[in-house]
Amino acid sequence: MKRDLLSLQDLKNNELVELLELTEQLKQDCHQLNNQLKGKTVALVFQKPSNRTRVSFEVGVFQLGGNCLYLGPDEINLGVRESTADVAKTLSRYLDGIVARTFTHQDVIDLAQHASVPIINGLSDLFHPCQALADLFSIREKFGKTEGLTLAFVGDGNNVCHSLLLGCAKVGINMNVATPPNYEPQKDIVAIAQKYAKETGAKITLTHSAQDAVKKSDIIYSDVWVSMGQEEESVKRLKDFAGYQINADLARSANKDYIFMHCLPAHRGQEVTTDIIDGPHSIVFDQAENRLHTQKAILIFLLAEKP
Ligand code: CP
Ligand code: NVA
């Protein structure tokens, strides 16, 4: 049976840890020839722009001996030029896997339902699982562990926040989420994360106070205030998020050796100041690099022939 990765809910806890371990091995061996996707073709069906996700998947597939096609909104206009179901059924006749970046999460669900090949969510309005996997790997790499650490997510309760909630809960990282009122993460996703957290002993706290969230944290995480597709709300959002900037004053209450994380792209001067994102605590480019290594592990996990 084919497997999809639409959300971190699709991975059992032990599979998630196995993926992180495989990533470590792939990162160490990145100069060795690896042909686990030889003869396979993966397409990126992207409805939104991308730097990291597109490039790291294209390079990752290449490094695994496979072939990659980029199909932007001008080629595949999901649900407009033809139905999402027809796209899924057609592409399944040519391809071995699809990475999809969509506006609504329902589109990745529909693709998965109608495709006979694995669908990987390369970002939807609800989740960004590939980002969260790279983030968990980056955290493990920096601290040598995950359990018992505390991550403060400050900003919008968005796709990145949702995937981090599920991922952190699964590996025992406590998560404090600080958002302005009305920008909290979705209740149903918080409830699923709470269930995972109960199993690992992690603690999830929602607050409107950035100070409370960051206090004594090991990791400060920030994302844009205006996600792709929300451009019309920009003026209101920039006003609503004004007190949620990561700056030196806020970071002072984190643990001394805290790390700063951001999925990128970043807007310096909005959600984070330049001195923080370009400062000594920031690991944002390690995170970006780790997208490549984690996604190679995902591709092997979902697409490679099992021995
Ligand atoms: N972090 C991330 O997914 O970046 P892109 O939007 O550039 O792919
Ligand atoms: N929340 C952001 C993440 C970009 C990688 C967005 O959806 O635009």
PDB file of C-alpha atoms and ligand atoms in Angstrom:
ATOM      1  CA  MET A   1       0.000   0.000   0.000  1.00  0.00           C
ATOM      2  CA  LYS A   2       1.328   3.446  -0.851  1.00  0.00           C
ATOM      3  CA  ARG A   3       2.011   5.864   1.988  1.00  0.00           C
ATOM      4  CA  ASP A   4       1.558   9.641   1.910  1.00  0.00           C
ATOM      5  CA  LEU A   5       3.022  12.377   4.086  1.00  0.00           C
ATOM      6  CA  LEU A   6       0.315  15.012   4.369  1.00  0.00           C
ATOM      7  CA  SER A   7       0.845  15.729   8.052  1.00  0.00           C
ATOM      8  CA  LEU A   8       3.096  14.404  10.831  1.00  0.00           C
ATOM      9  CA  GLN A   9       0.012  12.473  11.959  1.00  0.00           C
ATOM     10  CA  ASP A  10       0.891  10.098   9.100  1.00  0.00           C
ATOM     11  CA  LEU A  11       4.054   8.975  10.920  1.00  0.00           C
ATOM     12  CA  LYS A  12       4.138   6.734  13.960  1.00  0.00           C
ATOM     13  CA  ASN A  13       6.452   8.032  16.690  1.00  0.00           C
ATOM     14  CA  ASN A  14       9.044   5.340  15.967  1.00  0.00           C
ATOM     15  CA  GLU A  15       8.921   6.090  12.230  1.00  0.00           C
ATOM     16  CA  LEU A  16       9.559   9.746  12.932  1.00  0.00           C
ATOM     17  CA  VAL A  17      12.614   8.873  15.024  1.00  0.00           C
ATOM     18  CA  GLU A  18      13.779   6.427  12.309  1.00  0.00           C
ATOM     19  CA  LEU A  19      13.499   9.238   9.745  1.00  0.00           C
ATOM     20  CA  LEU A  20      15.631  11.506  11.933  1.00  0.00           C
ATOM     21  CA  GLU A  21      18.219   8.731  12.281  1.00  0.00           C
ATOM     22  CA  LEU A  22      18.234   8.069   8.536  1.00  0.00           C
ATOM     23  CA  THR A  23      18.662  11.813   7.991  1.00  0.00           C
ATOM     24  CA  GLU A  24      21.728  11.821  10.204  1.00  0.00           C
ATOM     25  CA  GLN A  25      23.249   9.010   8.172  1.00  0.00           C
ATOM     26  CA  LEU A  26      22.392  10.709   4.863  1.00  0.00           C
ATOM     27  CA  LYS A  27      23.912  13.973   6.050  1.00  0.00           C
ATOM     28  CA  GLN A  28      27.147  12.203   7.045  1.00  0.00           C
ATOM     29  CA  ASP A  29      27.298  10.274   3.749  1.00  0.00           C
ATOM     30  CA  CYS A  30      26.158  13.121   1.529  1.00  0.00           C
ATOM     31  CA  HIS A  31      29.175  12.799  -0.771  1.00  0.00           C
ATOM     32  CA  GLN A  32      28.648   9.087  -1.352  1.00  0.00           C
ATOM     33  CA  LEU A  33      26.780   7.827  -4.385  1.00  0.00           C
ATOM     34  CA  ASN A  34      23.228   6.853  -3.501  1.00  0.00           C
ATOM     35  CA  ASN A  35      20.996   5.446  -6.182  1.00  0.00           C
ATOM     36  CA  GLN A  36      17.915   4.593  -4.171  1.00  0.00           C
ATOM     37  CA  LEU A  37      15.630   6.538  -6.550  1.00  0.00           C
ATOM     38  CA  LYS A  38      17.314   5.360  -9.758  1.00  0.00           C
ATOM     39  CA  GLY A  39      14.824   5.272 -12.628  1.00  0.00           C
ATOM     40  CA  LYS A  40      12.163   7.112 -10.595  1.00  0.00           C
ATOM     41  CA  THR A  41      10.594  10.455 -11.394  1.00  0.00           C
ATOM     42  CA  VAL A  42       9.088  12.826  -8.850  1.00  0.00           C
ATOM     43  CA  ALA A  43       7.059  15.925  -9.739  1.00  0.00           C
ATOM     44  CA  LEU A  44       6.676  19.074  -7.720  1.00  0.00           C
ATOM     45  CA  VAL A  45       3.131  20.354  -8.234  1.00  0.00           C
ATOM     46  CA  PHE A  46       3.399  23.844  -6.766  1.00  0.00           C
ATOM     47  CA  GLN A  47       0.602  26.417  -6.603  1.00  0.00           C
ATOM     48  CA  LYS A  48       2.726  28.887  -4.605  1.00  0.00           C
ATOM     49  CA  PRO A  49       6.314  30.163  -4.876  1.00  0.00           C
ATOM     50  CA  SER A  50       9.182  28.375  -3.140  1.00  0.00           C
ATOM     51  CA  ASN A  51      12.935  28.588  -2.709  1.00  0.00           C
ATOM     52  CA  ARG A  52      13.931  26.003  -0.073  1.00  0.00           C
ATOM     53  CA  THR A  53      11.262  23.354  -0.671  1.00  0.00           C
ATOM     54  CA  ARG A  54      11.621  23.371  -4.431  1.00  0.00           C
ATOM     55  CA  VAL A  55      15.399  23.470  -4.590  1.00  0.00           C
ATOM     56  CA  SER A  56      16.018  20.984  -1.774  1.00  0.00           C
ATOM     57  CA  PHE A  57      13.586  18.462  -3.274  1.00  0.00           C
ATOM     58  CA  GLU A  58      15.016  18.875  -6.779  1.00  0.00           C
ATOM     59  CA  VAL A  59      18.584  18.485  -5.505  1.00  0.00           C
ATOM     60  CA  GLY A  60      17.580  15.650  -3.157  1.00  0.00           C
ATOM     61  CA  VAL A  61      15.942  13.606  -5.911  1.00  0.00           C
ATOM     62  CA  PHE A  62      18.983  14.212  -8.135  1.00  0.00           C
ATOM     63  CA  GLN A  63      21.378  13.100  -5.376  1.00  0.00           C
ATOM     64  CA  LEU A  64      19.344   9.889  -4.988  1.00  0.00           C
ATOM     65  CA  GLY A  65      19.711   9.125  -8.699  1.00  0.00           C
ATOM     66  CA  GLY A  66      16.161  10.075  -9.690  1.00  0.00           C
ATOM     67  CA  ASN A  67      14.606  12.654 -11.926  1.00  0.00           C
ATOM     68  CA  CYS A  68      12.528  15.661 -10.876  1.00  0.00           C
ATOM     69  CA  LEU A  69       9.977  17.804 -12.721  1.00  0.00           C
ATOM     70  CA  TYR A  70       8.749  21.188 -11.547  1.00  0.00           C
ATOM     71  CA  LEU A  71       5.114  21.850 -12.445  1.00  0.00           C
ATOM     72  CA  GLY A  72       4.152  25.369 -11.386  1.00  0.00           C
ATOM     73  CA  PRO A  73       0.735  27.006 -11.428  1.00  0.00           C
ATOM     74  CA  ASP A  74       1.096  27.811 -15.142  1.00  0.00           C
ATOM     75  CA  GLU A  75       1.268  24.091 -15.987  1.00  0.00           C
ATOM     76  CA  ILE A  76      -1.004  22.491 -13.412  1.00  0.00           C
ATOM     77  CA  ASN A  77      -3.619  24.867 -12.163  1.00  0.00           C
ATOM     78  CA  LEU A  78      -5.184  22.497  -9.634  1.00  0.00           C
ATOM     79  CA  GLY A  79      -8.963  22.481  -9.829  1.00  0.00           C
ATOM     80  CA  VAL A  80      -9.037  25.221 -12.465  1.00  0.00           C
ATOM     81  CA  ARG A  81      -7.576  23.780 -15.667  1.00  0.00           C
ATOM     82  CA  GLU A  82      -8.780  20.339 -14.611  1.00  0.00           C
ATOM     83  CA  SER A  83     -10.024  18.705 -11.452  1.00  0.00           C
ATOM     84  CA  THR A  84      -7.577  17.750  -8.728  1.00  0.00           C
ATOM     85  CA  ALA A  85      -8.728  14.129  -9.078  1.00  0.00           C
ATOM     86  CA  ASP A  86      -7.937  14.104 -12.813  1.00  0.00           C
ATOM     87  CA  VAL A  87      -4.510  15.633 -12.162  1.00  0.00           C
ATOM     88  CA  ALA A  88      -3.788  12.947  -9.551  1.00  0.00           C
ATOM     89  CA  LYS A  89      -4.939  10.082 -11.768  1.00  0.00           C
ATOM     90  CA  THR A  90      -3.057  11.331 -14.837  1.00  0.00           C
ATOM     91  CA  LEU A  91       0.216  12.077 -13.055  1.00  0.00           C
ATOM     92  CA  SER A  92       0.122   8.671 -11.326  1.00  0.00           C
ATOM     93  CA  ARG A  93       0.486   7.067 -14.769  1.00  0.00           C
ATOM     94  CA  TYR A  94       3.852   8.802 -15.305  1.00  0.00           C
ATOM     95  CA  LEU A  95       5.376   9.388 -11.916  1.00  0.00           C
ATOM     96  CA  ASP A  96       6.615   7.629  -8.797  1.00  0.00           C
ATOM     97  CA  GLY A  97       5.751  10.405  -6.353  1.00  0.00           C
ATOM     98  CA  ILE A  98       4.359  13.931  -6.092  1.00  0.00           C
ATOM     99  CA  VAL A  99       5.339  16.788  -3.799  1.00  0.00           C
ATOM    100  CA  ALA A 100       2.437  19.236  -3.647  1.00  0.00           C
ATOM    101  CA  ARG A 101       2.369  22.847  -2.432  1.00  0.00           C
ATOM    102  CA  THR A 102      -1.197  24.091  -2.301  1.00  0.00           C
ATOM    103  CA  PHE A 103      -3.407  26.792  -0.885  1.00  0.00           C
ATOM    104  CA  THR A 104      -6.077  24.638   0.753  1.00  0.00           C
ATOM    105  CA  HIS A 105      -5.105  21.487   2.609  1.00  0.00           C
ATOM    106  CA  GLN A 106      -8.102  19.783   1.006  1.00  0.00           C
ATOM    107  CA  ASP A 107      -6.145  19.801  -2.276  1.00  0.00           C
ATOM    108  CA  VAL A 108      -3.363  17.607  -0.840  1.00  0.00           C
ATOM    109  CA  ILE A 109      -5.994  15.309   0.667  1.00  0.00           C
ATOM    110  CA  ASP A 110      -7.745  15.059  -2.719  1.00  0.00           C
ATOM    111  CA  LEU A 111      -4.457  14.393  -4.506  1.00  0.00           C
ATOM    112  CA  ALA A 112      -3.626  11.623  -2.039  1.00  0.00           C
ATOM    113  CA  GLN A 113      -7.065  10.095  -2.360  1.00  0.00           C
ATOM    114  CA  HIS A 114      -6.962   9.909  -6.147  1.00  0.00           C
ATOM    115  CA  ALA A 115      -3.259   9.254  -6.810  1.00  0.00           C
ATOM    116  CA  SER A 116      -1.796   5.770  -6.790  1.00  0.00           C
ATOM    117  CA  VAL A 117       1.661   7.182  -5.958  1.00  0.00           C
ATOM    118  CA  PRO A 118       2.787   8.788  -2.665  1.00  0.00           C
ATOM    119  CA  ILE A 119       1.869  12.430  -2.079  1.00  0.00           C
ATOM    120  CA  ILE A 120       4.181  14.569   0.050  1.00  0.00           C
ATOM    121  CA  ASN A 121       2.812  17.825   1.438  1.00  0.00           C
ATOM    122  CA  GLY A 122       5.325  20.532   0.538  1.00  0.00           C
ATOM    123  CA  LEU A 123       3.184  23.123   2.407  1.00  0.00           C
ATOM    124  CA  SER A 124      -0.537  23.697   2.576  1.00  0.00           C
ATOM    125  CA  ASP A 125      -2.485  26.325   4.502  1.00  0.00           C
ATOM    126  CA  LEU A 126      -2.766  23.856   7.401  1.00  0.00           C
ATOM    127  CA  PHE A 127       0.556  22.015   7.628  1.00  0.00           C
ATOM    128  CA  HIS A 128       4.225  22.071   6.625  1.00  0.00           C
ATOM    129  CA  PRO A 129       5.441  18.614   7.714  1.00  0.00           C
ATOM    130  CA  CYS A 130       8.722  18.639   5.754  1.00  0.00           C
ATOM    131  CA  GLN A 131       9.697  21.864   7.499  1.00  0.00           C
ATOM    132  CA  ALA A 132       8.882  20.463  10.937  1.00  0.00           C
ATOM    133  CA  LEU A 133      10.925  17.316  10.284  1.00  0.00           C
ATOM    134  CA  ALA A 134      13.937  19.419   9.309  1.00  0.00           C
ATOM    135  CA  ASP A 135      13.358  21.541  12.416  1.00  0.00           C
ATOM    136  CA  LEU A 136      13.248  18.521  14.732  1.00  0.00           C
ATOM    137  CA  PHE A 137      16.415  17.210  13.103  1.00  0.00           C
ATOM    138  CA  SER A 138      18.108  20.606  13.547  1.00  0.00           C
ATOM    139  CA  ILE A 139      17.110  20.701  17.224  1.00  0.00           C
ATOM    140  CA  ARG A 140      18.466  17.181  17.811  1.00  0.00           C
ATOM    141  CA  GLU A 141      21.652  18.141  16.007  1.00  0.00           C
ATOM    142  CA  LYS A 142      22.196  21.214  18.207  1.00  0.00           C
ATOM    143  CA  PHE A 143      21.186  19.802  21.599  1.00  0.00           C
ATOM    144  CA  GLY A 144      21.903  16.087  21.079  1.00  0.00           C
ATOM    145  CA  LYS A 145      18.384  15.332  22.336  1.00  0.00           C
ATOM    146  CA  THR A 146      14.786  16.463  22.038  1.00  0.00           C
ATOM    147  CA  GLU A 147      13.044  15.329  25.219  1.00  0.00           C
ATOM    148  CA  GLY A 148      12.624  17.949  27.895  1.00  0.00           C
ATOM    149  CA  LEU A 149      13.568  20.946  25.727  1.00  0.00           C
ATOM    150  CA  THR A 150      11.164  23.891  25.461  1.00  0.00           C
ATOM    151  CA  LEU A 151      10.348  25.601  22.180  1.00  0.00           C
ATOM    152  CA  ALA A 152       8.656  29.013  22.196  1.00  0.00           C
ATOM    153  CA  PHE A 153       6.746  29.704  18.989  1.00  0.00           C
ATOM    154  CA  VAL A 154       5.891  33.391  18.785  1.00  0.00           C
ATOM    155  CA  GLY A 155       3.601  34.761  16.053  1.00  0.00           C
ATOM    156  CA  ASP A 156       0.848  33.256  13.955  1.00  0.00           C
ATOM    157  CA  GLY A 157      -0.779  29.912  14.818  1.00  0.00           C
ATOM    158  CA  ASN A 158      -0.249  28.896  11.192  1.00  0.00           C
ATOM    159  CA  ASN A 159       0.808  25.884   9.090  1.00  0.00           C
ATOM    160  CA  VAL A 160       4.354  25.885  10.479  1.00  0.00           C
ATOM    161  CA  CYS A 161       3.068  26.214  14.048  1.00  0.00           C
ATOM    162  CA  HIS A 162       0.603  23.335  13.504  1.00  0.00           C
ATOM    163  CA  SER A 163       3.274  20.962  12.221  1.00  0.00           C
ATOM    164  CA  LEU A 164       5.646  21.945  15.027  1.00  0.00           C
ATOM    165  CA  LEU A 165       2.909  21.288  17.587  1.00  0.00           C
ATOM    166  CA  LEU A 166       2.468  17.732  16.309  1.00  0.00           C
ATOM    167  CA  GLY A 167       6.189  17.111  15.818  1.00  0.00           C
ATOM    168  CA  CYS A 168       7.348  18.534  19.152  1.00  0.00           C
ATOM    169  CA  ALA A 169       4.669  16.615  21.035  1.00  0.00           C
ATOM    170  CA  LYS A 170       5.733  13.382  19.328  1.00  0.00           C
ATOM    171  CA  VAL A 171       9.391  13.748  20.355  1.00  0.00           C
ATOM    172  CA  GLY A 172       8.827  15.153  23.853  1.00  0.00           C
ATOM    173  CA  ILE A 173       9.609  18.848  23.262  1.00  0.00           C
ATOM    174  CA  ASN A 174       7.493  21.231  25.373  1.00  0.00           C
ATOM    175  CA  MET A 175       5.931  23.948  23.258  1.00  0.00           C
ATOM    176  CA  ASN A 176       4.801  27.408  24.326  1.00  0.00           C
ATOM    177  CA  VAL A 177       2.790  29.166  21.637  1.00  0.00           C
ATOM    178  CA  ALA A 178       2.291  32.924  21.922  1.00  0.00           C
ATOM    179  CA  THR A 179      -0.108  34.499  19.445  1.00  0.00           C
ATOM    180  CA  PRO A 180      -2.262  37.624  19.415  1.00  0.00           C
ATOM    181  CA  PRO A 181      -5.935  36.932  20.223  1.00  0.00           C
ATOM    182  CA  ASN A 182      -7.736  35.374  17.218  1.00  0.00           C
ATOM    183  CA  TYR A 183      -4.508  33.987  15.729  1.00  0.00           C
ATOM    184  CA  GLU A 184      -4.259  30.890  17.933  1.00  0.00           C
ATOM    185  CA  PRO A 185      -3.499  27.512  16.327  1.00  0.00           C
ATOM    186  CA  GLN A 186      -6.591  25.494  15.390  1.00  0.00           C
ATOM    187  CA  LYS A 187      -8.227  23.824  18.396  1.00  0.00           C
ATOM    188  CA  ASP A 188      -8.558  20.408  16.729  1.00  0.00           C
ATOM    189  CA  ILE A 189      -4.843  20.330  15.929  1.00  0.00           C
ATOM    190  CA  VAL A 190      -3.912  21.438  19.444  1.00  0.00           C
ATOM    191  CA  ALA A 191      -6.107  18.609  20.772  1.00  0.00           C
ATOM    192  CA  ILE A 192      -4.264  16.019  18.647  1.00  0.00           C
ATOM    193  CA  ALA A 193      -0.923  17.438  19.787  1.00  0.00           C
ATOM    194  CA  GLN A 194      -2.106  17.270  23.418  1.00  0.00           C
ATOM    195  CA  LYS A 195      -2.856  13.586  22.927  1.00  0.00           C
ATOM    196  CA  TYR A 196       0.666  12.945  21.589  1.00  0.00           C
ATOM    197  CA  ALA A 197       2.138  15.100  24.358  1.00  0.00           C
ATOM    198  CA  LYS A 198       0.459  12.981  26.986  1.00  0.00           C
ATOM    199  CA  GLU A 199       2.303   9.926  25.661  1.00  0.00           C
ATOM    200  CA  THR A 200       5.737  11.594  25.677  1.00  0.00           C
ATOM    201  CA  GLY A 201       5.303  13.806  28.739  1.00  0.00           C
ATOM    202  CA  ALA A 202       5.605  17.027  26.740  1.00  0.00           C
ATOM    203  CA  LYS A 203       3.698  20.129  27.815  1.00  0.00           C
ATOM    204  CA  ILE A 204       1.824  22.438  25.457  1.00  0.00           C
ATOM    205  CA  THR A 205       0.970  25.955  26.609  1.00  0.00           C
ATOM    206  CA  LEU A 206      -0.987  28.572  24.663  1.00  0.00           C
ATOM    207  CA  THR A 207      -0.684  32.211  25.689  1.00  0.00           C
ATOM    208  CA  HIS A 208      -1.053  35.736  24.339  1.00  0.00           C
ATOM    209  CA  SER A 209       2.135  36.829  26.080  1.00  0.00           C
ATOM    210  CA  ALA A 210       5.347  36.565  24.055  1.00  0.00           C
ATOM    211  CA  GLN A 211       7.293  37.195  27.282  1.00  0.00           C
ATOM    212  CA  ASP A 212       5.649  34.266  29.077  1.00  0.00           C
ATOM    213  CA  ALA A 213       6.273  31.948  26.112  1.00  0.00           C
ATOM    214  CA  VAL A 214       9.953  32.809  25.726  1.00  0.00           C
ATOM    215  CA  LYS A 215      10.870  32.772  29.419  1.00  0.00           C
ATOM    216  CA  LYS A 216      13.369  29.955  30.100  1.00  0.00           C
ATOM    217  CA  SER A 217      12.934  28.480  26.626  1.00  0.00           C
ATOM    218  CA  ASP A 218      15.702  26.640  24.756  1.00  0.00           C
ATOM    219  CA  ILE A 219      14.431  27.468  21.280  1.00  0.00           C
ATOM    220  CA  ILE A 220      12.722  30.609  19.999  1.00  0.00           C
ATOM    221  CA  TYR A 221      10.874  30.038  16.735  1.00  0.00           C
ATOM    222  CA  SER A 222       9.388  32.653  14.475  1.00  0.00           C
ATOM    223  CA  ASP A 223       7.619  32.703  11.102  1.00  0.00           C
ATOM    224  CA  VAL A 224       6.191  35.442   8.890  1.00  0.00           C
ATOM    225  CA  TRP A 225       3.096  37.297  10.045  1.00  0.00           C
ATOM    226  CA  VAL A 226       1.562  37.199   6.570  1.00  0.00           C
ATOM    227  CA  SER A 227       1.647  33.753   4.989  1.00  0.00           C
ATOM    228  CA  MET A 228       1.363  33.106   1.265  1.00  0.00           C
ATOM    229  CA  GLY A 229      -2.254  33.666   0.253  1.00  0.00           C
ATOM    230  CA  GLN A 230      -2.942  36.177   3.068  1.00  0.00           C
ATOM    231  CA  GLU A 231      -1.481  39.226   1.320  1.00  0.00           C
ATOM    232  CA  GLU A 232      -4.812  41.086   1.387  1.00  0.00           C
ATOM    233  CA  GLU A 233      -4.755  40.996   5.207  1.00  0.00           C
ATOM    234  CA  SER A 234      -1.247  42.489   5.389  1.00  0.00           C
ATOM    235  CA  VAL A 235      -2.124  45.889   6.880  1.00  0.00           C
ATOM    236  CA  LYS A 236      -4.285  44.412   9.642  1.00  0.00           C
ATOM    237  CA  ARG A 237      -1.841  41.610  10.395  1.00  0.00           C
ATOM    238  CA  LEU A 238       1.199  43.886  10.705  1.00  0.00           C
ATOM    239  CA  LYS A 239      -0.782  45.910  13.250  1.00  0.00           C
ATOM    240  CA  ASP A 240      -2.088  42.871  15.159  1.00  0.00           C
ATOM    241  CA  PHE A 241       1.338  41.218  15.427  1.00  0.00           C
ATOM    242  CA  ALA A 242       3.272  44.347  16.431  1.00  0.00           C
ATOM    243  CA  GLY A 243       3.997  43.106  19.980  1.00  0.00           C
ATOM    244  CA  TYR A 244       5.215  39.697  18.807  1.00  0.00           C
ATOM    245  CA  GLN A 245       8.595  40.581  17.323  1.00  0.00           C
ATOM    246  CA  ILE A 246      11.619  38.520  18.365  1.00  0.00           C
ATOM    247  CA  ASN A 247      14.201  41.068  19.437  1.00  0.00           C
ATOM    248  CA  ALA A 248      17.094  41.254  21.906  1.00  0.00           C
ATOM    249  CA  ASP A 249      14.838  42.492  24.671  1.00  0.00           C
ATOM    250  CA  LEU A 250      12.465  39.525  24.359  1.00  0.00           C
ATOM    251  CA  ALA A 251      15.249  36.973  23.837  1.00  0.00           C
ATOM    252  CA  ARG A 252      16.933  38.037  27.083  1.00  0.00           C
ATOM    253  CA  SER A 253      14.516  35.918  29.122  1.00  0.00           C
ATOM    254  CA  ALA A 254      15.272  32.715  27.169  1.00  0.00           C
ATOM    255  CA  ASN A 255      17.904  30.284  28.434  1.00  0.00           C
ATOM    256  CA  LYS A 256      21.479  31.501  27.951  1.00  0.00           C
ATOM    257  CA  ASP A 257      22.294  29.012  25.171  1.00  0.00           C
ATOM    258  CA  TYR A 258      18.972  29.354  23.353  1.00  0.00           C
ATOM    259  CA  ILE A 259      18.810  28.919  19.588  1.00  0.00           C
ATOM    260  CA  PHE A 260      16.755  31.058  17.229  1.00  0.00           C
ATOM    261  CA  MET A 261      14.880  29.279  14.436  1.00  0.00           C
ATOM    262  CA  HIS A 262      12.850  30.518  11.480  1.00  0.00           C
ATOM    263  CA  CYS A 263      11.579  28.470   8.544  1.00  0.00           C
ATOM    264  CA  LEU A 264      12.384  31.344   6.124  1.00  0.00           C
ATOM    265  CA  PRO A 265      11.661  33.409   4.117  1.00  0.00           C
ATOM    266  CA  ALA A 266      12.028  36.070   6.845  1.00  0.00           C
ATOM    267  CA  HIS A 267      11.116  39.709   7.030  1.00  0.00           C
ATOM    268  CA  ARG A 268      13.803  41.449   9.053  1.00  0.00           C
ATOM    269  CA  GLY A 269      12.310  44.278  11.070  1.00  0.00           C
ATOM    270  CA  GLN A 270       8.899  42.592  11.248  1.00  0.00           C
ATOM    271  CA  GLU A 271       8.744  39.219  13.031  1.00  0.00           C
ATOM    272  CA  VAL A 272      12.464  39.298  13.905  1.00  0.00           C
ATOM    273  CA  THR A 273      15.184  41.907  14.175  1.00  0.00           C
ATOM    274  CA  THR A 274      18.362  41.667  12.108  1.00  0.00           C
ATOM    275  CA  ASP A 275      20.610  41.307  15.167  1.00  0.00           C
ATOM    276  CA  ILE A 276      18.714  38.163  16.225  1.00  0.00           C
ATOM    277  CA  ILE A 277      18.323  36.385  12.882  1.00  0.00           C
ATOM    278  CA  ASP A 278      21.893  37.190  11.837  1.00  0.00           C
ATOM    279  CA  GLY A 279      23.290  36.820  15.357  1.00  0.00           C
ATOM    280  CA  PRO A 280      25.201  34.036  17.114  1.00  0.00           C
ATOM    281  CA  HIS A 281      22.122  32.162  18.411  1.00  0.00           C
ATOM    282  CA  SER A 282      20.517  31.825  14.984  1.00  0.00           C
ATOM    283  CA  ILE A 283      20.613  28.471  13.170  1.00  0.00           C
ATOM    284  CA  VAL A 284      18.289  29.427  10.306  1.00  0.00           C
ATOM    285  CA  PHE A 285      20.660  28.382   7.524  1.00  0.00           C
ATOM    286  CA  ASP A 286      21.392  25.033   9.171  1.00  0.00           C
ATOM    287  CA  GLN A 287      17.630  24.551   9.224  1.00  0.00           C
ATOM    288  CA  ALA A 288      17.470  25.429   5.517  1.00  0.00           C
ATOM    289  CA  GLU A 289      20.291  22.981   4.725  1.00  0.00           C
ATOM    290  CA  ASN A 290      18.629  20.256   6.763  1.00  0.00           C
ATOM    291  CA  ARG A 291      15.549  20.454   4.544  1.00  0.00           C
ATOM    292  CA  LEU A 292      17.679  18.668   1.928  1.00  0.00           C
ATOM    293  CA  HIS A 293      18.810  15.868   4.223  1.00  0.00           C
ATOM    294  CA  THR A 294      15.424  15.225   5.866  1.00  0.00           C
ATOM    295  CA  GLN A 295      13.613  15.244   2.548  1.00  0.00           C
ATOM    296  CA  LYS A 296      16.027  12.688   1.121  1.00  0.00           C
ATOM    297  CA  ALA A 297      15.092  10.502   4.098  1.00  0.00           C
ATOM    298  CA  ILE A 298      11.372  11.085   3.382  1.00  0.00           C
ATOM    299  CA  LEU A 299      11.862  10.189  -0.295  1.00  0.00           C
ATOM    300  CA  ILE A 300      13.693   6.979   0.606  1.00  0.00           C
ATOM    301  CA  PHE A 301      11.067   6.113   3.227  1.00  0.00           C
ATOM    302  CA  LEU A 302       8.151   6.586   0.830  1.00  0.00           C
ATOM    303  CA  LEU A 303       9.539   5.809  -2.641  1.00  0.00           C
ATOM    304  CA  ALA A 304      12.619   3.591  -2.529  1.00  0.00           C
ATOM    305  CA  GLU A 305      12.298  -0.149  -3.172  1.00  0.00           C
ATOM    306  CA  LYS A 306      12.334  -2.040   0.118  1.00  0.00           C
ATOM    307  CA  PRO A 307      15.154  -4.605   0.265  1.00  0.00           C
TER     308      PRO A 307
HETATM  309  N1   CP B   1      10.640  27.233   4.455  1.00  0.00           N
HETATM  310  C1   CP B   1      10.152  27.030   3.213  1.00  0.00           C
HETATM  311  O1   CP B   1       9.321  26.154   2.969  1.00  0.00           O
HETATM  312  O2   CP B   1      10.668  27.857   2.281  1.00  0.00           O
HETATM  313  P1   CP B   1      10.133  28.030   0.791  1.00  0.00           P
HETATM  314  O3   CP B   1       8.755  28.638   0.882  1.00  0.00           O
HETATM  315  O4   CP B   1      11.132  28.953   0.128  1.00  0.00           O
HETATM  316  O5   CP B   1      10.081  26.688   0.131  1.00  0.00           O
HETATM  317  N1  NVA B   2       3.734  30.315   7.010  1.00  0.00           N
HETATM  318  C1  NVA B   2       4.508  30.562   5.819  1.00  0.00           C
HETATM  319  C2  NVA B   2       5.597  29.556   5.685  1.00  0.00           C
HETATM  320  C3  NVA B   2       6.496  29.736   4.484  1.00  0.00           C
HETATM  321  C4  NVA B   2       7.534  28.663   4.373  1.00  0.00           C
HETATM  322  C5  NVA B   2       3.590  30.527   4.609  1.00  0.00           C
HETATM  323  O1  NVA B   2       2.707  29.660   4.551  1.00  0.00           O
HETATM  324  O2  NVA B   2       3.740  31.374   3.729  1.00  0.00           O
END
